[in-house]
Amino acid sequence: PARYFDTKTTEPISFFLTGLEELLAWQPNSNDDFNVSAVPLAKRQPPLQSRRPRTLVCHDMRGGYLEDRFIQGSATRNPYVFYHWRYIDIFVYFSHHTVTIPPVVWTNAAHRNSVPVLGTFITEWTDGEKLCEAFLAGGEEAYGAVAEQLARIAQHYRFDGWLVNIENKLSAAAVGNLPLFLQELTARVHSAVPGGLVIWYDSVLKDGTLRWQNELNDANRMFFDACDGLFTNYNWKEEQLERTQRLAGPRLNDVYVGVDVFARGDVIGGGFDTDKSLRLIRQYGLSAAIFAPGWVYEHLGKENFLQNENRFWGLLAEYLPTHSICTLPLTTSFSLGMGTSTFLDGKDEESGPWYDLSAQDIQPLYPENQGTLSTSCCLQDAWCGGSSLQLQGTIPPGEERVAVRLFSLQMPAPPKLFLTLLYKLEGPQPDDFTVALEVTTWDSGMCFEGNPTSLPEPNGRYHPRFLPAPPPGLAKLLAACHRGSHGWTSRCYELELQDCSLRDLSLIVSRQQPSLQETSFTCLLGEVRVLDTASVAASPPQVHGVTASQLWWQ
């Protein structure tokens, strides 16, 4: 069927639904299996519901369902990717189709990085009016059926809820039932999807007129009260933030103030000045909804996209509270889910562009220190996948080392950790530097390394013990320890901790010799792993009952 498979290539594709009839007729179907997310939403700290301002990203690019609709990837040159997941809390996939089911590749990438994904339910223009009249004015049975279908769709495809956007005027009967519909949808999504969310877009008012308010006020508050949050329109002024803050009360973090990166209309900031809007929003303790950050790709072009993207998010970083990883194992090759080649064990196995967000790895923080350090993605060389993480920086005169924070962690440390690192030093004198991992722990009088006789480290910094060879129990898994090849160096480490809580994983680049000169370095990171030794020793579960269906031989 054309909905599920591309007519030219027969490859499985992601799809949307159009109109009320398609929505109400939707049933799970065996052709659907490709569209079900295979990656559960990873846990994070602090949890999404904690009391702090959040950041929502609303992805709207040229109507949606572009190359990202190909579930098994495509040979796209210079595709759009998003990878600053540590800095955002919610990802919305937006299009103008009635029911936007997020392409599963986005759900997979976001979930791997602890970010929930929402689809969009939108009605607009005169067709939207008719559609709303049919299901909202029709009473409880009619709007209940729509709420049930939307919740079933999110549950079936394993994404996390809906942005609801009613962009047309409503009759008195329809608008009277709208808060009830939102309550019903929210209750159904919460029960069908763990951690599910329903967010309302600032559009229609309690009297049924379509007038964007750019704030939370008495004309739209009943919709906010009926669901998990409000996403405001973009043309706000500071006094509206103040009023919103007052009215939202304890639910202040549930108001997502809209910021249009394209800066259409009378807005503050936009483009590389988006930090101006965020600074104001955060002054009032409100959450932010960044709309169409694909501006970087669409407006500035594909060629220097990765550089421009790092610059865009780097300018916003101080206003974006990050979330930490709280489960092990942590393993990543830093792949973006795209590349100009495919690498395996440091070797370029296959030249040619590829794009598959499902293959994106857990992403690190992207720290920038003006002048002394920059973190970027390198497509020209990688250990595994399509890219490595490139760290470029300088060690200041008289200092011996520089630390690059890769991941923030928040979890109890297991008694014994095993860490692996693959790196490549580039530049004129690679032998002048050494590279190692550092683990920091949260302050605690209880936390010790190894045996209780060792003294606690100042500021909880631990340097895992270098292992020349993997321990016998792990030798098979970590044949890796010897496997530096194609210029990559491999390192294995062990760290024993008692009663500690992990905080950060950093890379330390040190000079071999002290120097009064400033020294520049370039280091590619190919892979990092942090493993709980106890669980690694256990053998992985066996796979049973594999079936293959719909085989086409070409």
Coordinates of C-alpha atoms in Angstrom, one line a residue:
P1 CA 0.0 0.0 0.0
A2 CA 1.3 3.4 -1.0
R3 CA 0.7 4.9 2.5
Y4 CA 3.3 2.4 4.0
F5 CA 5.7 1.9 1.1
D6 CA 7.4 4.2 -1.3
T7 CA 5.9 3.6 -4.7
K8 CA 9.3 4.0 -6.5
T9 CA 11.5 1.9 -4.3
T10 CA 9.1 -0.2 -2.2
E11 CA 10.9 1.0 0.9
P12 CA 8.9 1.4 4.1
I13 CA 8.0 5.1 4.8
S14 CA 6.5 7.2 7.6
F15 CA 3.1 8.8 6.9
F16 CA 0.4 11.2 8.2
L17 CA -3.4 11.0 8.2
T18 CA -5.7 13.5 6.5
G19 CA -9.1 14.4 7.7
L20 CA -11.5 13.1 10.3
E21 CA -12.5 10.0 8.3
E22 CA -8.9 8.7 8.0
L23 CA -8.3 9.3 11.7
L24 CA -11.5 7.5 12.8
A25 CA -10.9 4.6 10.4
W26 CA -7.3 4.1 11.5
Q27 CA -6.5 0.6 12.9
P28 CA -3.1 -1.0 13.6
N29 CA -2.0 -3.0 10.6
S30 CA 0.7 -5.5 9.8
N31 CA 2.3 -3.1 7.4
D32 CA 2.8 -0.7 10.3
D33 CA 5.6 -2.6 12.0
F34 CA 8.3 -0.5 10.5
N35 CA 6.7 2.7 11.9
V36 CA 6.7 1.5 15.6
S37 CA 9.6 3.1 17.5
A38 CA 12.1 0.4 18.6
V39 CA 13.8 2.6 21.2
P40 CA 12.2 3.1 24.6
L41 CA 12.4 6.6 26.1
A42 CA 15.6 6.6 28.1
K43 CA 15.4 7.8 31.7
R44 CA 16.9 11.2 32.6
Q45 CA 17.7 13.3 35.6
P46 CA 16.2 15.5 36.7
P47 CA 12.8 14.0 35.5
L48 CA 10.9 16.1 32.9
Q49 CA 8.2 17.0 35.5
S50 CA 10.7 18.6 37.9
R51 CA 10.2 22.3 38.8
R52 CA 12.5 24.1 36.4
P53 CA 12.0 25.9 33.0
R54 CA 11.9 23.5 30.1
T55 CA 12.8 23.8 26.4
L56 CA 10.6 22.5 23.6
V57 CA 11.7 22.3 20.0
C58 CA 9.1 22.4 17.3
H59 CA 10.5 21.1 14.0
D60 CA 8.7 22.5 11.0
M61 CA 10.6 22.1 7.7
R62 CA 9.1 22.5 4.2
G63 CA 5.9 20.6 5.0
G64 CA 7.6 17.7 6.7
Y65 CA 8.1 14.0 5.6
L66 CA 11.1 14.8 3.6
E67 CA 14.1 12.4 3.4
D68 CA 13.3 11.6 7.1
R69 CA 10.3 9.6 5.9
F70 CA 12.6 6.7 4.8
I71 CA 12.5 4.4 7.8
Q72 CA 15.6 2.5 6.7
G73 CA 17.6 5.6 5.7
S74 CA 18.5 7.1 2.3
A75 CA 21.5 8.2 0.4
T76 CA 20.9 11.9 1.1
R77 CA 23.7 14.4 0.7
N78 CA 23.9 17.1 3.5
P79 CA 20.7 16.2 5.3
Y80 CA 19.2 18.0 8.2
V81 CA 20.0 16.5 11.6
F82 CA 19.4 17.6 15.1
Y83 CA 21.8 16.5 17.9
H84 CA 21.7 19.0 20.8
W85 CA 19.4 16.7 22.7
R86 CA 21.0 17.3 26.1
Y87 CA 19.8 20.9 25.9
I88 CA 16.1 20.3 25.1
D89 CA 13.3 18.6 26.9
I90 CA 10.5 17.9 24.3
F91 CA 10.6 17.5 20.5
V92 CA 7.5 18.3 18.4
Y93 CA 7.2 17.2 14.8
F94 CA 5.0 19.7 13.0
S95 CA 3.3 19.7 9.6
H96 CA 0.0 21.0 8.2
H97 CA -1.6 17.5 7.8
T98 CA -4.5 16.8 10.1
V99 CA -2.7 14.1 12.1
T100 CA 1.1 14.3 12.0
I101 CA 2.5 11.0 13.2
P102 CA 6.2 11.8 13.9
P103 CA 8.5 9.8 11.5
V104 CA 9.9 6.9 13.5
V105 CA 13.5 7.8 12.9
W106 CA 13.0 11.0 14.9
T107 CA 11.3 9.1 17.8
N108 CA 14.2 6.6 17.9
A109 CA 16.9 9.3 18.0
A110 CA 15.1 11.5 20.6
H111 CA 14.2 8.5 22.8
R112 CA 17.8 7.3 22.8
N113 CA 18.7 10.8 24.1
S114 CA 15.9 10.9 26.8
V115 CA 13.7 13.3 24.9
P116 CA 9.9 12.6 24.4
V117 CA 8.4 13.3 20.9
L118 CA 4.9 14.7 20.2
G119 CA 2.9 14.6 17.0
T120 CA 0.6 17.4 15.9
F121 CA -3.2 17.4 15.6
I122 CA -4.1 20.5 13.5
T123 CA -7.3 22.0 12.0
E124 CA -7.2 25.2 9.9
W125 CA -9.2 27.3 7.5
T126 CA -12.8 26.5 6.5
D127 CA -12.0 22.7 6.2
G128 CA -10.8 22.9 9.8
E129 CA -14.0 24.6 10.8
K130 CA -16.1 21.8 9.3
L131 CA -13.9 19.2 10.8
C132 CA -14.2 20.8 14.3
E133 CA -18.0 21.2 13.9
A134 CA -18.3 17.5 13.1
F135 CA -16.4 16.2 16.1
L136 CA -16.7 18.9 18.8
A137 CA -20.2 20.1 18.3
G138 CA -21.2 16.5 17.9
G139 CA -21.0 15.9 21.7
E140 CA -19.2 13.5 24.0
E141 CA -19.4 10.4 21.8
A142 CA -17.9 12.2 18.8
Y143 CA -15.0 14.0 20.6
G144 CA -14.4 11.0 22.8
A145 CA -13.8 8.9 19.6
V146 CA -11.2 11.3 18.3
A147 CA -9.5 11.5 21.7
E148 CA -9.4 7.7 21.9
Q149 CA -8.0 7.3 18.4
L150 CA -5.2 9.9 19.0
A151 CA -4.2 8.2 22.2
R152 CA -4.2 4.8 20.5
I153 CA -2.0 6.1 17.7
A154 CA 0.6 7.5 20.1
Q155 CA 0.5 4.2 22.1
H156 CA 0.8 2.0 19.0
Y157 CA 3.7 3.9 17.3
R158 CA 5.3 4.5 20.7
F159 CA 5.7 8.3 20.6
D160 CA 4.7 10.4 23.6
G161 CA 1.6 12.6 22.9
W162 CA 0.3 15.6 21.0
L163 CA 0.5 19.3 20.2
V164 CA -3.1 20.4 19.6
N165 CA -3.5 23.3 17.2
I166 CA -7.0 24.6 16.4
E167 CA -6.4 27.4 13.9
N168 CA -10.0 28.2 12.9
K169 CA -13.0 29.8 14.5
L170 CA -15.5 27.6 16.3
S171 CA -19.2 27.6 16.9
A172 CA -20.5 28.1 20.4
A173 CA -21.4 24.4 20.6
A174 CA -17.9 23.4 19.4
V175 CA -15.9 25.7 21.7
G176 CA -18.1 24.6 24.7
N177 CA -16.9 21.1 24.2
L178 CA -13.3 21.9 23.5
P179 CA -12.0 21.9 27.1
L180 CA -13.8 18.6 27.7
F181 CA -12.2 17.2 24.6
L182 CA -8.7 18.3 25.8
Q183 CA -9.4 16.8 29.3
E184 CA -10.4 13.6 27.7
L185 CA -7.5 13.5 25.3
T186 CA -5.0 14.3 28.1
A187 CA -6.5 11.6 30.4
R188 CA -6.4 9.0 27.7
V189 CA -2.8 9.9 26.6
H190 CA -1.6 9.7 30.2
S191 CA -3.1 6.3 30.7
A192 CA -2.0 4.9 27.3
V193 CA 1.6 6.3 27.2
P194 CA 3.8 6.5 30.3
G195 CA 4.9 10.1 30.7
G196 CA 2.6 11.2 27.9
L197 CA 1.9 14.9 27.2
V198 CA -0.8 17.0 25.5
I199 CA 0.1 20.7 24.8
W200 CA -2.3 23.3 23.5
Y201 CA -1.2 26.0 21.0
D202 CA -2.4 29.6 21.7
S203 CA -5.0 30.0 18.9
V204 CA -8.7 30.0 19.4
L205 CA -10.4 31.7 22.5
K206 CA -13.2 30.7 24.8
D207 CA -15.7 32.6 22.7
G208 CA -14.7 30.7 19.6
T209 CA -12.8 33.5 17.8
L210 CA -9.4 32.8 16.4
R211 CA -7.1 35.5 17.9
W212 CA -3.5 34.7 19.0
Q213 CA -2.9 36.1 22.5
N214 CA 0.9 35.7 22.8
E215 CA 0.3 35.1 26.5
L216 CA -1.7 33.1 29.0
N217 CA -4.9 35.1 30.0
D218 CA -8.5 34.6 30.9
A219 CA -9.5 34.2 27.2
N220 CA -7.4 31.0 26.8
R221 CA -6.8 29.8 30.3
M222 CA -9.5 27.1 30.3
F223 CA -7.6 25.2 27.6
F224 CA -4.4 25.5 29.6
D225 CA -6.2 24.1 32.7
A226 CA -7.5 21.1 30.7
C227 CA -4.1 19.8 29.5
D228 CA -0.3 19.6 30.3
G229 CA 0.8 22.9 28.8
L230 CA 0.4 26.0 26.6
F231 CA 2.6 26.9 23.6
T232 CA 2.2 30.6 23.1
N233 CA 2.3 32.5 19.8
Y234 CA 5.5 34.4 18.9
N235 CA 4.6 38.1 19.0
W236 CA 4.8 38.7 22.7
K237 CA 6.3 41.7 24.6
E238 CA 7.8 41.7 28.1
E239 CA 4.7 42.8 29.9
Q240 CA 2.9 39.7 28.5
L241 CA 5.5 37.5 30.1
E242 CA 5.0 39.2 33.4
R243 CA 1.2 38.7 33.2
T244 CA 1.6 35.1 32.1
Q245 CA 4.0 34.5 35.1
R246 CA 1.4 35.9 37.5
L247 CA -1.5 34.0 36.1
A248 CA 0.3 30.6 35.7
G249 CA 1.2 30.5 39.4
P250 CA 2.7 27.2 40.3
R251 CA 2.3 25.9 36.7
L252 CA 4.7 28.5 35.4
N253 CA 7.0 25.8 33.8
D254 CA 4.0 24.5 31.8
V255 CA 3.8 27.7 29.7
Y256 CA 6.1 27.3 26.7
V257 CA 6.7 30.8 25.3
G258 CA 7.0 30.7 21.5
V259 CA 10.2 31.9 19.8
D260 CA 10.2 31.9 16.0
V261 CA 13.8 31.5 14.8
F262 CA 12.8 32.9 11.4
A263 CA 11.6 36.1 13.3
R264 CA 8.4 36.5 11.2
G265 CA 6.2 39.4 12.4
D266 CA 6.9 41.7 15.3
V267 CA 9.2 39.5 17.5
I268 CA 12.2 39.8 19.8
G269 CA 15.3 38.1 18.6
G270 CA 15.4 35.2 16.0
G271 CA 18.3 33.8 14.0
F272 CA 21.6 34.2 15.8
D273 CA 19.8 36.7 18.2
T274 CA 17.5 34.0 19.6
D275 CA 19.3 34.3 22.9
K276 CA 17.7 37.7 23.4
S277 CA 14.2 36.1 23.5
L278 CA 15.4 33.3 25.8
R279 CA 17.1 35.7 28.2
L280 CA 13.7 37.4 28.8
I281 CA 11.7 34.3 28.9
R282 CA 14.0 32.8 31.6
Q283 CA 13.9 36.0 33.6
Y284 CA 10.3 35.2 34.3
G285 CA 11.0 31.5 35.0
L286 CA 8.9 30.4 32.0
S287 CA 9.6 27.5 29.6
A288 CA 10.5 28.2 25.9
A289 CA 9.2 26.7 22.6
I290 CA 11.8 27.2 19.9
F291 CA 10.0 27.1 16.6
A292 CA 11.8 26.1 13.3
P293 CA 15.4 26.0 14.4
G294 CA 15.8 24.4 11.0
W295 CA 16.4 28.1 10.0
V296 CA 20.1 27.3 10.4
Y297 CA 19.8 24.7 7.6
E298 CA 17.2 26.4 5.4
H299 CA 18.4 30.0 5.6
L300 CA 22.2 29.6 5.9
G301 CA 22.4 26.6 3.6
K302 CA 23.5 23.0 3.8
E303 CA 27.2 23.5 3.2
N304 CA 28.4 24.8 6.6
F305 CA 25.4 23.4 8.4
L306 CA 27.2 21.6 11.2
Q307 CA 29.4 24.6 12.1
N308 CA 26.4 27.0 12.0
E309 CA 24.3 24.6 14.1
N310 CA 27.0 24.4 16.8
R311 CA 27.2 28.2 16.8
F312 CA 23.4 28.6 17.0
W313 CA 23.0 26.2 20.0
G314 CA 26.3 27.4 21.6
L315 CA 24.8 31.0 21.8
L316 CA 21.7 29.6 23.6
A317 CA 23.4 27.1 25.9
E318 CA 23.5 29.4 29.0
Y319 CA 19.6 29.5 28.9
L320 CA 19.1 25.8 28.3
P321 CA 19.2 23.6 31.5
T322 CA 20.6 20.3 30.4
H323 CA 19.6 16.8 31.6
S324 CA 21.9 14.1 32.7
I325 CA 22.3 10.4 31.9
C326 CA 21.2 8.2 34.7
T327 CA 21.5 4.6 33.5
L328 CA 24.4 2.4 32.4
P329 CA 25.8 1.1 30.1
L330 CA 26.7 4.4 28.4
T331 CA 28.2 3.7 25.0
T332 CA 28.5 6.0 22.0
S333 CA 30.5 6.5 18.8
F334 CA 29.1 10.0 18.5
S335 CA 27.4 9.2 15.1
L336 CA 25.0 11.9 14.0
G337 CA 22.8 9.5 12.0
M338 CA 24.4 10.7 8.7
G339 CA 27.7 10.7 7.0
T340 CA 29.7 11.0 3.8
S341 CA 31.1 7.5 4.4
T342 CA 30.4 4.5 6.6
F343 CA 33.2 3.6 9.0
L344 CA 33.8 0.4 10.8
D345 CA 36.7 -0.1 13.3
G346 CA 38.4 3.0 11.9
K347 CA 38.2 1.9 8.3
D348 CA 36.2 3.7 5.6
E349 CA 34.1 0.7 4.5
E350 CA 31.8 2.4 2.1
S351 CA 32.1 5.9 0.5
G352 CA 28.9 7.8 -0.3
P353 CA 26.4 9.8 1.6
W354 CA 23.9 8.2 4.0
Y355 CA 21.1 9.5 6.3
D356 CA 19.4 7.5 9.0
L357 CA 18.5 9.2 12.3
S358 CA 17.7 5.8 13.8
A359 CA 21.4 5.1 13.7
Q360 CA 22.2 8.3 15.6
D361 CA 24.2 7.6 18.8
I362 CA 23.8 9.1 22.3
Q363 CA 25.0 12.6 21.9
P364 CA 27.4 14.4 24.3
L365 CA 27.3 18.0 25.6
Y366 CA 28.9 20.3 23.0
P367 CA 31.0 22.6 25.3
E368 CA 32.5 25.8 23.8
N369 CA 35.0 28.0 25.6
Q370 CA 35.6 31.0 23.4
G371 CA 39.2 30.9 22.4
T372 CA 40.3 27.8 24.3
L373 CA 38.0 25.0 23.2
S374 CA 35.6 24.0 20.5
T375 CA 33.7 20.8 20.1
S376 CA 32.4 19.8 16.7
C377 CA 31.4 16.8 14.5
C378 CA 34.0 15.4 12.1
L379 CA 32.6 13.5 9.1
Q380 CA 36.0 12.9 7.5
D381 CA 37.2 10.3 10.0
A382 CA 35.4 8.1 12.4
W383 CA 35.8 4.9 14.4
C384 CA 32.3 3.5 13.8
G385 CA 29.3 5.0 11.9
G386 CA 29.5 8.4 10.1
S387 CA 31.3 10.8 12.4
S388 CA 33.6 11.3 15.4
L389 CA 33.7 14.1 17.9
Q390 CA 36.4 16.6 17.2
L391 CA 37.9 18.6 20.1
Q392 CA 40.1 21.5 19.2
G393 CA 41.7 23.7 21.9
T394 CA 44.7 25.2 23.5
I395 CA 46.4 24.5 26.8
P396 CA 47.3 27.9 28.3
P397 CA 50.9 28.8 29.2
G398 CA 52.0 27.3 32.4
E399 CA 49.0 24.9 32.7
E400 CA 49.4 21.2 32.2
R401 CA 46.0 20.1 31.0
V402 CA 42.6 20.9 29.8
A403 CA 39.4 19.1 30.8
V404 CA 36.5 18.7 28.3
R405 CA 33.2 17.8 29.9
L406 CA 31.5 15.2 27.6
F407 CA 28.5 13.9 29.7
S408 CA 26.8 14.9 32.8
L409 CA 25.7 11.9 34.9
Q410 CA 23.4 11.4 37.9
M411 CA 23.3 7.9 39.3
P412 CA 24.7 5.8 42.1
A413 CA 28.1 4.4 41.0
P414 CA 28.3 0.6 40.8
P415 CA 31.1 -0.9 42.9
K416 CA 33.2 -1.4 39.8
L417 CA 33.2 0.5 36.5
F418 CA 34.9 -0.4 33.3
L419 CA 35.6 2.4 30.8
T420 CA 36.9 2.3 27.2
L421 CA 38.1 5.1 25.0
L422 CA 39.2 5.3 21.4
Y423 CA 40.9 8.5 20.2
K424 CA 43.2 9.9 17.6
L425 CA 45.5 12.9 18.1
E426 CA 46.1 15.0 15.1
G427 CA 48.3 18.0 14.3
P428 CA 52.1 18.5 14.0
Q429 CA 53.2 16.9 17.3
P430 CA 50.6 14.3 18.5
D431 CA 53.2 12.7 20.8
D432 CA 53.4 15.9 22.9
F433 CA 50.0 15.0 24.5
T434 CA 48.4 12.3 26.6
V435 CA 44.6 11.7 26.6
A436 CA 42.7 10.1 29.5
L437 CA 39.2 9.9 31.0
E438 CA 38.2 11.5 34.3
V439 CA 35.1 10.7 36.4
T440 CA 33.8 13.2 39.0
T441 CA 31.4 12.3 41.8
W442 CA 28.9 14.4 43.7
D443 CA 30.2 15.7 47.0
S444 CA 29.7 13.2 49.8
G445 CA 31.6 12.4 53.0
M446 CA 30.8 8.7 52.3
C447 CA 32.4 8.4 48.8
F448 CA 35.8 6.5 48.5
E449 CA 37.8 5.0 45.8
G450 CA 38.7 1.3 46.0
N451 CA 39.3 0.4 49.7
P452 CA 38.2 2.5 52.7
T453 CA 41.8 3.3 53.6
S454 CA 42.3 5.6 50.6
L455 CA 41.5 9.3 51.2
P456 CA 38.6 10.9 49.4
E457 CA 39.7 12.9 46.4
P458 CA 39.4 16.7 46.5
N459 CA 36.3 17.8 44.6
G460 CA 35.6 14.2 43.8
R461 CA 37.8 13.8 40.8
Y462 CA 38.9 10.2 40.0
H463 CA 41.3 9.0 37.3
P464 CA 40.4 5.5 36.4
R465 CA 43.2 3.0 36.5
F466 CA 44.7 2.2 33.1
L467 CA 44.5 -1.5 32.2
P468 CA 47.0 -2.7 29.6
A469 CA 44.7 -5.7 28.9
P470 CA 41.0 -6.4 29.6
P471 CA 40.1 -8.5 32.6
P472 CA 39.6 -12.2 31.7
G473 CA 35.8 -12.1 32.1
L474 CA 35.5 -9.3 29.6
A475 CA 38.2 -10.3 27.1
K476 CA 35.8 -11.4 24.5
L477 CA 33.6 -8.2 24.6
L478 CA 36.7 -6.0 24.8
A479 CA 39.0 -7.5 22.3
A480 CA 38.7 -3.8 21.7
C481 CA 41.4 -3.0 24.1
H482 CA 44.1 -4.0 21.6
R483 CA 42.2 -2.9 18.6
G484 CA 43.6 0.5 17.9
S485 CA 44.0 0.5 14.1
H486 CA 44.0 3.0 11.3
G487 CA 45.7 5.5 13.6
W488 CA 43.2 5.2 16.5
T489 CA 44.5 4.5 20.0
S490 CA 42.4 2.3 22.3
R491 CA 42.5 2.5 26.1
C492 CA 40.7 0.5 28.8
Y493 CA 40.3 1.6 32.4
E494 CA 38.8 0.4 35.7
L495 CA 37.5 2.4 38.6
E496 CA 36.3 1.0 42.0
L497 CA 34.1 3.3 44.0
Q498 CA 32.2 2.9 47.3
D499 CA 29.0 4.8 48.1
C500 CA 29.6 7.4 45.4
S501 CA 27.2 9.1 43.0
L502 CA 28.5 9.8 39.4
R503 CA 28.5 13.4 38.2
D504 CA 30.6 14.0 35.1
L505 CA 32.6 12.2 32.5
S506 CA 35.3 14.3 31.0
L507 CA 38.2 13.9 28.7
I508 CA 41.6 15.2 29.9
V509 CA 44.2 16.3 27.4
S510 CA 47.6 16.9 29.1
R511 CA 51.0 17.9 27.9
Q512 CA 53.9 15.5 28.3
Q513 CA 56.3 18.4 29.2
P514 CA 55.5 21.5 31.2
S515 CA 55.7 24.6 29.0
L516 CA 55.4 28.4 29.2
Q517 CA 54.0 28.4 25.6
E518 CA 50.4 28.0 24.7
T519 CA 50.0 24.6 22.9
S520 CA 47.2 23.8 20.5
F521 CA 45.8 20.3 20.1
T522 CA 43.2 18.5 17.9
C523 CA 41.7 15.2 19.2
L524 CA 39.1 13.0 17.6
L525 CA 37.0 10.8 19.8
G526 CA 35.8 7.7 18.2
E527 CA 34.1 5.9 21.0
V528 CA 33.5 6.1 24.7
R529 CA 32.0 3.4 26.9
V530 CA 31.1 3.3 30.6
L531 CA 30.1 -0.1 31.8
D532 CA 29.0 -1.6 35.1
T533 CA 31.4 -4.6 35.3
A534 CA 28.8 -6.8 37.1
S535 CA 26.2 -6.5 34.3
V536 CA 28.7 -6.8 31.5
A537 CA 29.9 -10.2 32.8
A538 CA 26.3 -11.6 32.4
S539 CA 25.7 -13.1 29.0
P540 CA 23.2 -11.2 26.7
P541 CA 19.7 -12.7 26.3
Q542 CA 19.3 -15.1 23.3
V543 CA 17.0 -14.1 20.5
H544 CA 14.1 -16.5 19.8
G545 CA 11.3 -16.8 17.2
V546 CA 12.7 -14.7 14.3
T547 CA 10.2 -14.5 11.4
A548 CA 10.7 -13.0 8.0
S549 CA 7.7 -11.9 5.9
Q550 CA 7.0 -10.2 2.6
L551 CA 10.3 -11.2 1.0
W552 CA 11.0 -9.7 -2.3
W553 CA 14.1 -10.8 -4.1
Q554 CA 15.5 -8.3 -6.6

